[in-house]
Short mmCIF file of C-alpha atoms in Angstrom, two decimals:
data_model
loop_
_atom_site.label_atom_id
_atom_site.label_comp_id
_atom_site.label_asym_id
_atom_site.label_seq_id
_atom_site.Cartn_x
_atom_site.Cartn_y
_atom_site.Cartn_z
CA THR B 1025 29.67 16.41 3.08
CA SER B 1026 27.51 15.29 0.54
CA LEU B 1027 30.16 16.01 -2.57
CA LEU B 1028 32.58 13.91 -0.41
CA TYR B 1029 29.61 10.95 -0.32
CA ARG B 1030 28.91 11.14 -4.13
CA MET B 1031 33.03 11.45 -4.75
CA THR B 1032 33.60 8.39 -2.75
CA ASN B 1033 30.42 6.27 -3.66
CA ASP B 1034 30.59 4.99 -7.36
CA LYS B 1035 26.67 4.40 -7.05
CA ILE B 1036 23.89 6.63 -6.06
CA PRO B 1037 21.06 5.00 -4.25
CA GLN B 1038 18.25 4.68 -6.75
CA ILE B 1039 14.70 5.24 -5.33
CA SER B 1040 11.99 4.30 -7.38
CA VAL B 1041 8.57 5.60 -7.01
CA VAL B 1042 4.88 4.74 -8.49
CA GLY B 1043 1.77 6.31 -7.62
CA ILE B 1044 2.79 10.00 -8.81
CA PRO B 1045 2.90 11.43 -12.84
CA ASP B 1046 6.67 11.77 -14.12
CA LEU B 1047 5.93 15.72 -14.80
CA TYR B 1048 8.61 17.46 -16.62
CA ILE B 1049 7.50 20.77 -15.37
CA PRO B 1050 9.25 21.77 -11.87
CA GLN B 1051 6.36 23.51 -10.79
CA GLN B 1052 3.93 20.92 -11.29
CA ASP B 1053 6.18 18.28 -10.11
CA GLN B 1054 4.83 16.79 -6.53
CA LEU B 1055 7.81 15.50 -5.48
CA GLY B 1056 10.24 18.41 -6.50
CA ALA B 1057 10.73 19.47 -2.98
CA LEU B 1058 12.01 16.11 -1.98
CA LYS B 1059 14.33 15.60 -5.24
CA GLN B 1060 15.45 19.13 -4.41
CA PHE B 1061 15.89 17.99 -0.67
CA SER B 1062 17.77 14.90 -1.74
CA ASN B 1063 20.52 17.14 -2.87
CA ASN B 1064 21.68 14.54 -5.61
CA LEU B 1065 22.49 11.88 -2.51
CA PHE B 1066 19.79 9.78 -4.22
CA SER B 1067 18.42 9.33 -7.78
CA ILE B 1068 14.93 9.40 -7.76
CA ASP B 1069 12.92 8.06 -10.74
CA THR B 1070 9.34 7.64 -11.24
CA LEU B 1071 7.47 4.52 -12.67
CA THR B 1072 4.20 4.49 -14.96
CA ILE B 1073 1.69 2.01 -14.30
CA PRO B 1074 0.23 1.39 -18.14
CA ASP B 1075 -3.38 2.78 -18.04
CA ASN B 1076 -5.45 0.53 -19.97
CA SER B 1077 -8.61 2.65 -20.00
CA ASP B 1078 -6.93 4.25 -22.85
CA LYS B 1079 -8.20 1.45 -25.37
CA SER B 1080 -11.36 3.26 -25.13
CA ASP B 1081 -10.05 6.21 -26.70
CA GLY B 1082 -8.89 4.33 -29.77
CA VAL B 1083 -5.36 4.21 -28.43
CA GLU B 1084 -3.80 0.79 -28.37
CA VAL B 1085 -2.65 -0.67 -25.20
CA LEU B 1086 -1.87 -4.14 -24.54
CA PRO B 1087 -4.38 -5.40 -21.75
CA ASP B 1088 -1.49 -6.99 -19.83
CA ALA B 1089 0.80 -4.07 -20.30
CA ASP B 1090 4.00 -4.85 -18.58
CA PHE B 1091 4.89 -2.54 -15.05
CA ALA B 1092 8.30 -3.62 -13.62
CA ILE B 1093 10.49 -2.35 -10.78
CA PRO B 1094 14.04 -1.64 -12.27
CA ALA B 1095 16.55 -4.64 -10.52
CA GLU B 1096 18.83 -1.83 -9.05
CA THR B 1097 16.03 -0.05 -7.02
CA ASP B 1098 17.15 0.33 -3.84
CA THR B 1099 14.05 1.10 -1.95
CA LEU B 1100 10.54 1.94 -3.44
CA LEU B 1101 8.14 4.50 -2.44
CA VAL B 1102 4.62 3.61 -3.47
CA ILE B 1103 2.34 6.62 -3.10
CA ASP B 1104 -1.45 6.04 -3.03
CA THR B 1105 -3.23 8.89 -5.19
CA ALA B 1106 -6.62 8.77 -6.28
CA GLU B 1107 -5.79 9.40 -9.71
CA GLN B 1108 -3.95 6.04 -9.73
CA ASP B 1109 -5.33 2.54 -10.22
CA PHE B 1110 -2.85 -0.11 -9.31
CA THR B 1111 -3.79 -2.89 -11.93
CA ASP B 1112 -3.63 -6.52 -10.69
CA GLN B 1113 -0.18 -6.97 -12.70
CA ALA B 1114 1.45 -3.98 -10.92
CA LEU B 1115 0.16 -5.30 -7.35
CA THR B 1116 1.89 -8.59 -8.31
CA GLU B 1117 5.34 -6.97 -9.37
CA ILE B 1118 5.29 -5.03 -6.15
CA ASP B 1119 4.49 -7.87 -3.89
CA ARG B 1120 7.41 -10.00 -5.75
CA TYR B 1121 9.61 -6.85 -5.27
CA LEU B 1122 8.71 -6.96 -1.21
CA GLN B 1123 10.13 -10.36 -1.32
CA THR B 1124 13.33 -8.85 -0.28
CA GLY B 1125 13.07 -5.35 -1.38
CA ASN B 1126 12.57 -2.27 1.04
CA ALA B 1127 9.62 0.19 0.33
CA VAL B 1128 7.54 3.01 1.86
CA PHE B 1129 3.94 2.98 1.51
CA PHE B 1130 2.19 6.55 1.71
CA ILE B 1131 -1.82 5.52 1.74
CA ASN B 1132 -5.05 6.55 2.89
CA SER B 1133 -8.44 4.96 3.47
CA PRO B 1134 -10.76 6.14 1.89
CA SER B 1135 -8.71 7.79 -1.24
CA ILE B 1136 -9.15 11.52 -1.23
CA SER B 1137 -9.35 13.15 -4.54
CA ASP B 1138 -7.54 17.18 -5.17
CA ASN B 1139 -11.03 18.23 -5.59
CA LEU B 1140 -11.73 16.71 -1.72
CA GLN B 1141 -13.87 14.36 -2.91
CA THR B 1142 -13.60 10.93 -0.94
CA GLY B 1143 -13.24 7.82 -2.95
CA PRO B 1144 -12.95 4.08 -2.63
CA THR B 1145 -10.15 2.39 -0.89
CA GLU B 1146 -7.23 0.92 -3.00
CA ASP B 1147 -8.12 -2.39 -1.53
CA GLY B 1148 -4.78 -4.42 -3.30
CA LEU B 1149 -2.35 -1.95 -1.41
CA ILE B 1150 -4.47 -2.50 1.80
CA SER B 1151 -4.53 -6.24 1.33
CA LEU B 1152 -0.53 -6.36 0.35
CA LEU B 1153 0.38 -4.30 3.60
CA GLN B 1154 -1.91 -6.92 6.13
CA LYS B 1155 0.70 -9.67 4.78
CA TYR B 1156 3.08 -7.61 6.46
CA GLY B 1157 1.49 -7.11 9.99
CA LEU B 1158 0.15 -3.58 8.83
CA SER B 1159 -3.64 -2.48 8.62
CA VAL B 1160 -4.65 0.71 7.43
CA GLN B 1161 -8.12 1.68 8.31
CA ASN B 1162 -10.80 3.04 6.73
CA ASN B 1163 -11.18 6.12 8.33
CA ILE B 1164 -9.68 9.55 9.02
CA ILE B 1165 -8.29 11.08 12.26
CA LEU B 1166 -8.68 14.58 13.66
CA SER B 1167 -6.46 15.91 16.23
CA SER B 1168 -6.65 19.22 18.34
CA ASN B 1169 -2.68 19.36 17.21
CA ALA B 1170 -4.03 20.78 13.91
CA GLU B 1171 -2.06 22.71 11.42
CA PHE B 1172 -3.41 26.37 10.06
CA VAL B 1173 -5.02 26.22 6.61
CA ASN B 1174 -6.12 29.81 4.72
CA MET B 1175 -9.95 29.71 4.17
CA GLY B 1176 -11.74 32.91 2.64
CA SER B 1177 -12.78 34.06 -0.72
CA ASN B 1178 -13.32 38.00 -2.22
CA GLY B 1179 -9.88 39.16 -1.01
CA PHE B 1180 -10.45 38.17 2.61
CA SER B 1181 -9.28 34.91 4.26
CA ILE B 1182 -8.15 33.63 7.47
CA PHE B 1183 -5.90 31.11 9.01
CA VAL B 1184 -7.93 28.64 11.07
CA PRO B 1185 -6.81 25.29 12.53
CA TYR B 1186 -8.10 22.32 10.18
CA PRO B 1187 -8.20 18.99 12.68
CA MET B 1188 -8.07 16.89 9.41
CA TRP B 1189 -4.37 18.45 8.88
CA LEU B 1190 -2.70 17.08 11.99
CA TRP B 1191 1.00 17.49 13.48
CA SER B 1192 2.98 14.93 15.61
CA SER B 1193 5.96 14.78 17.67
CA ASP B 1194 4.92 11.41 19.53
CA PHE B 1195 7.68 9.01 18.14
CA ASN B 1196 8.76 5.83 19.02
CA SER B 1197 12.23 6.20 20.55
CA ASP B 1198 13.47 2.66 19.59
CA ALA B 1199 13.14 3.84 15.94
CA ALA B 1200 16.47 5.50 14.58
CA TYR B 1201 14.67 7.92 12.09
CA PHE B 1202 13.59 10.88 14.25
CA ALA B 1203 17.34 12.23 14.86
CA GLY B 1204 17.04 16.51 14.47
CA ILE B 1205 13.09 15.83 14.14
CA GLY B 1206 10.55 17.90 16.47
CA ARG B 1207 6.93 17.48 14.54
CA LEU B 1208 5.99 16.19 11.59
CA THR B 1209 2.31 16.87 9.58
CA PHE B 1210 -0.37 14.27 8.22
CA PRO B 1211 -2.62 15.78 6.03
CA TRP B 1212 -5.84 13.70 5.87
CA ALA B 1213 -4.69 10.93 7.99
CA SER B 1214 -5.58 7.04 8.07
CA SER B 1215 -4.79 5.25 11.21
CA ILE B 1216 -3.08 1.82 11.19
CA ASP B 1217 -3.63 -1.36 13.13
CA VAL B 1218 -0.77 -3.63 13.21
CA LYS B 1219 -0.66 -7.83 13.78
CA ASN B 1220 2.17 -9.87 15.30
CA ILE B 1221 3.45 -11.86 12.14
CA LYS B 1222 6.24 -14.61 12.30
CA GLY B 1223 9.38 -13.85 11.31
CA ARG B 1224 8.75 -10.33 11.47
CA ASP B 1225 9.08 -7.28 13.62
CA ILE B 1226 6.11 -4.71 14.16
CA LYS B 1227 6.73 -1.21 15.25
CA GLU B 1228 4.35 1.61 15.99
CA ILE B 1229 6.50 4.23 15.28
CA ILE B 1230 4.79 7.44 15.29
CA ARG B 1231 1.14 8.12 17.24
CA THR B 1232 -1.18 11.33 17.26
CA GLY B 1233 -1.57 13.07 20.62
CA LYS B 1234 -4.29 12.06 23.20
CA GLU B 1235 -6.88 14.97 21.92
CA SER B 1236 -7.72 13.10 18.55
CA TRP B 1237 -10.39 11.12 17.12
CA SER B 1238 -11.91 9.68 13.73
CA GLN B 1239 -14.31 9.84 11.18
CA THR B 1240 -15.71 6.78 9.59
CA GLY B 1241 -18.63 5.94 7.37
CA THR B 1242 -19.38 9.00 5.78
CA PHE B 1243 -16.74 11.63 5.43
CA SER B 1244 -17.03 15.30 5.96
CA LEU B 1245 -13.61 17.32 4.97
CA ASN B 1246 -15.12 21.02 5.24
CA PRO B 1247 -13.55 22.83 8.33
CA GLN B 1248 -16.85 24.19 9.08
CA GLN B 1249 -18.82 21.47 9.15
CA ILE B 1250 -16.63 19.24 11.56
CA ALA B 1251 -18.50 18.44 14.77
CA GLU B 1252 -16.92 18.66 18.52
CA PRO B 1253 -15.78 15.67 19.67
CA GLY B 1254 -17.48 13.95 22.68
CA SER B 1255 -14.92 13.05 25.97
CA ASP B 1256 -15.34 9.45 25.31
CA MET B 1257 -14.11 9.52 21.20
CA LEU B 1258 -10.67 11.44 22.44
CA LYS B 1259 -7.53 8.87 22.47
CA THR B 1260 -4.16 8.26 20.60
CA PHE B 1261 -3.84 6.66 17.05
CA THR B 1262 -1.37 5.25 15.01
CA ILE B 1263 -0.46 6.99 11.75
CA ALA B 1264 3.12 5.38 11.06
CA ALA B 1265 4.24 1.55 11.54
CA GLU B 1266 6.84 -0.48 10.33
CA SER B 1267 7.28 -4.05 9.49
CA SER B 1268 10.74 -5.62 9.12
CA SER B 1269 12.25 -9.06 8.49
CA LYS B 1270 16.08 -10.31 8.13
CA THR B 1271 15.66 -9.59 4.04
CA ASN B 1272 13.67 -5.77 3.92
CA LYS B 1273 11.73 -3.37 5.75
CA ILE B 1274 8.34 -1.79 4.81
CA MET B 1275 6.85 1.18 6.71
CA ALA B 1276 3.36 2.48 6.35
CA ILE B 1277 2.42 5.79 6.55
CA GLY B 1278 -1.24 6.83 6.49
CA SER B 1279 -1.16 9.92 4.51
CA SER B 1280 -0.86 9.77 0.87
CA ARG B 1281 0.07 13.38 0.70
CA PHE B 1282 3.25 13.32 3.62
CA ILE B 1283 5.86 14.36 0.94
CA LEU B 1284 4.00 15.82 -1.73
CA SER B 1285 5.17 19.38 -2.26
CA SER B 1286 1.95 21.51 -1.97
CA TYR B 1287 1.31 19.97 1.19
CA LEU B 1288 4.55 20.60 3.36
CA SER B 1289 4.36 22.46 6.18
CA GLN B 1290 7.24 24.88 6.96
CA GLN B 1291 6.72 23.89 10.58
CA SER B 1292 7.32 20.56 10.09
CA GLN B 1293 10.43 18.26 9.11
CA ASN B 1294 8.69 15.55 6.63
CA LEU B 1295 11.44 15.57 4.42
CA ASP B 1296 14.26 15.53 7.11
CA PHE B 1297 12.34 12.61 7.83
CA ILE B 1298 11.75 10.91 4.73
CA PHE B 1299 15.87 11.50 4.31
CA ASN B 1300 16.49 9.75 7.52
CA VAL B 1301 14.38 7.00 6.40
CA LEU B 1302 16.09 6.53 3.23
CA SER B 1303 19.20 6.79 4.23
CA ASP B 1304 18.28 3.45 6.51
CA TYR B 1305 17.06 1.92 3.38
CA ALA B 1306 18.73 2.53 0.74
CA SER B 1307 22.06 3.17 1.63
CA ASP B 1308 22.36 1.51 5.25
CA GLY B 1309 22.79 4.42 7.11
CA ALA B 1310 25.86 6.05 5.27
CA LEU B 1311 23.86 8.89 4.32
CA SER B 1312 22.35 9.73 8.16
CA GLY B 1313 23.23 13.21 9.44
CA ILE B 1314 24.13 14.49 5.89
CA THR B 1315 21.74 17.16 5.52
CA SER B 1316 20.43 17.32 9.21
CA ARG B 1317 19.23 20.61 10.08
CA ALA B 1318 18.42 22.28 13.30
CA VAL B 1319 15.47 21.74 14.79
CA ASN B 1320 13.65 25.25 14.88
CA ILE B 1321 10.44 24.39 16.58
CA TYR B 1322 9.83 22.53 19.93
CA PRO B 1323 6.57 21.54 20.31
CA LEU B 1324 5.09 21.84 23.69
CA PRO B 1325 3.99 18.73 25.71
CA GLU B 1326 0.20 18.20 25.83
CA LEU B 1327 -1.26 19.33 29.14
CA PRO B 1328 -3.90 17.58 31.16
CA ALA B 1329 -7.26 20.12 30.33
CA GLN B 1330 -7.47 20.65 33.90
CA VAL B 1331 -3.45 22.06 33.99
CA GLN B 1332 -4.74 23.94 30.75
CA ASP B 1333 -7.62 26.16 32.96
CA THR B 1334 -5.27 26.43 35.54
CA TYR B 1335 -2.27 28.57 33.42
CA LYS B 1336 -5.98 29.66 31.54
CA TYR B 1337 -7.74 31.91 34.76
CA SER B 1338 -4.01 32.18 36.43
CA ASN B 1339 -3.12 34.43 33.13
CA ILE B 1340 -6.59 36.06 33.36
CA LEU B 1341 -6.57 36.86 37.07
CA LEU B 1342 -2.87 37.63 37.67
CA LEU B 1343 -2.71 40.82 35.42
CA PRO B 1344 -5.67 42.42 37.24
CA ALA B 1345 -4.38 41.51 40.42
CA ILE B 1346 -1.04 43.07 40.23
CA PHE B 1347 -2.62 46.26 39.15
CA ALA B 1348 -4.89 46.11 42.23
CA VAL B 1349 -2.03 45.26 44.37
CA PHE B 1350 -0.08 48.38 42.81
CA GLY B 1351 -2.86 50.48 42.70
CA THR B 1352 -3.43 49.92 46.54
CA TRP B 1353 -0.05 50.68 47.20
CA ARG B 1354 -0.06 54.36 45.71
CA LEU B 1355 -3.10 54.69 47.77
CA TRP B 1356 -1.35 54.23 50.55
CA LYS B 1357 1.89 55.91 50.01
CA ARG B 1358 -0.19 59.01 49.16
CA ASN B 1359 -2.38 59.16 52.37
CA LYS B 1360 0.65 58.50 54.47
CA GLN B 1361 2.30 61.35 53.00
CA ASP B 1362 -0.92 63.59 53.51
#
């Protein structure tokens, strides 16, 4: 089907990415999994924001070096990494593009570096999204729906649930992006508040489970130092939202690592979801279903604590009860024979 699409279409949808360096070594390319998954149905190009800080190293860089989004861009992906500074000129160019262009923002507040240090928020991107009714909050969301991470040293390692890498299957059924999607993973997610804007349709499209809570102010990313939440802290949070109008669509996903190769979970379908979004944004839905995969995991629905306790204690008591009944029957039968 993908070959047929390429043969019958003169133009392949153009996806421009900003915020991730363009690496020529495939093993180091954080967009490598996305590029491979797209199966040449999209042309994915990385845009570089000029770094004026190089002037201090004796390299001549114009103080206002231009950053331009190509006119042929069908969808812009903005990835807010801690290593990338968005200059005023780059923010102005992104703002200009958003007047009529479609975009997906992957954004954290605070920013989190690869060595697990939290840093200042990219206020320019935050303010830009607020103009469209999407407000990324300065927090990190934790959840009992946690992915397992590998911990250990000196040849010893164990897999433990890490609440800051949460997964969700709570999707907005009104959105058309979840065909074949069973679950999505959000490494270090921030919540998103929405605000009505005249002329725009605002949707909350992904929420966390009910057993979720947030860290604010001082952040502790070490899984061994995460305190247990109080019952009054548990609630659901919006972690992805969309703002659309007659001229464009803008989506905000509260995790800057949502599509990066090193952070993809085998149990989740982040790339399938993004492919569905890009199919709608960049090709008006023409690519929907081309790479749809069978859902190999169906997350169990969340159960109230009382129901969970009922199942737990039933399992604890049921097996001994069965053996007790069986033993009583054997004794009764033996005594009857004697």
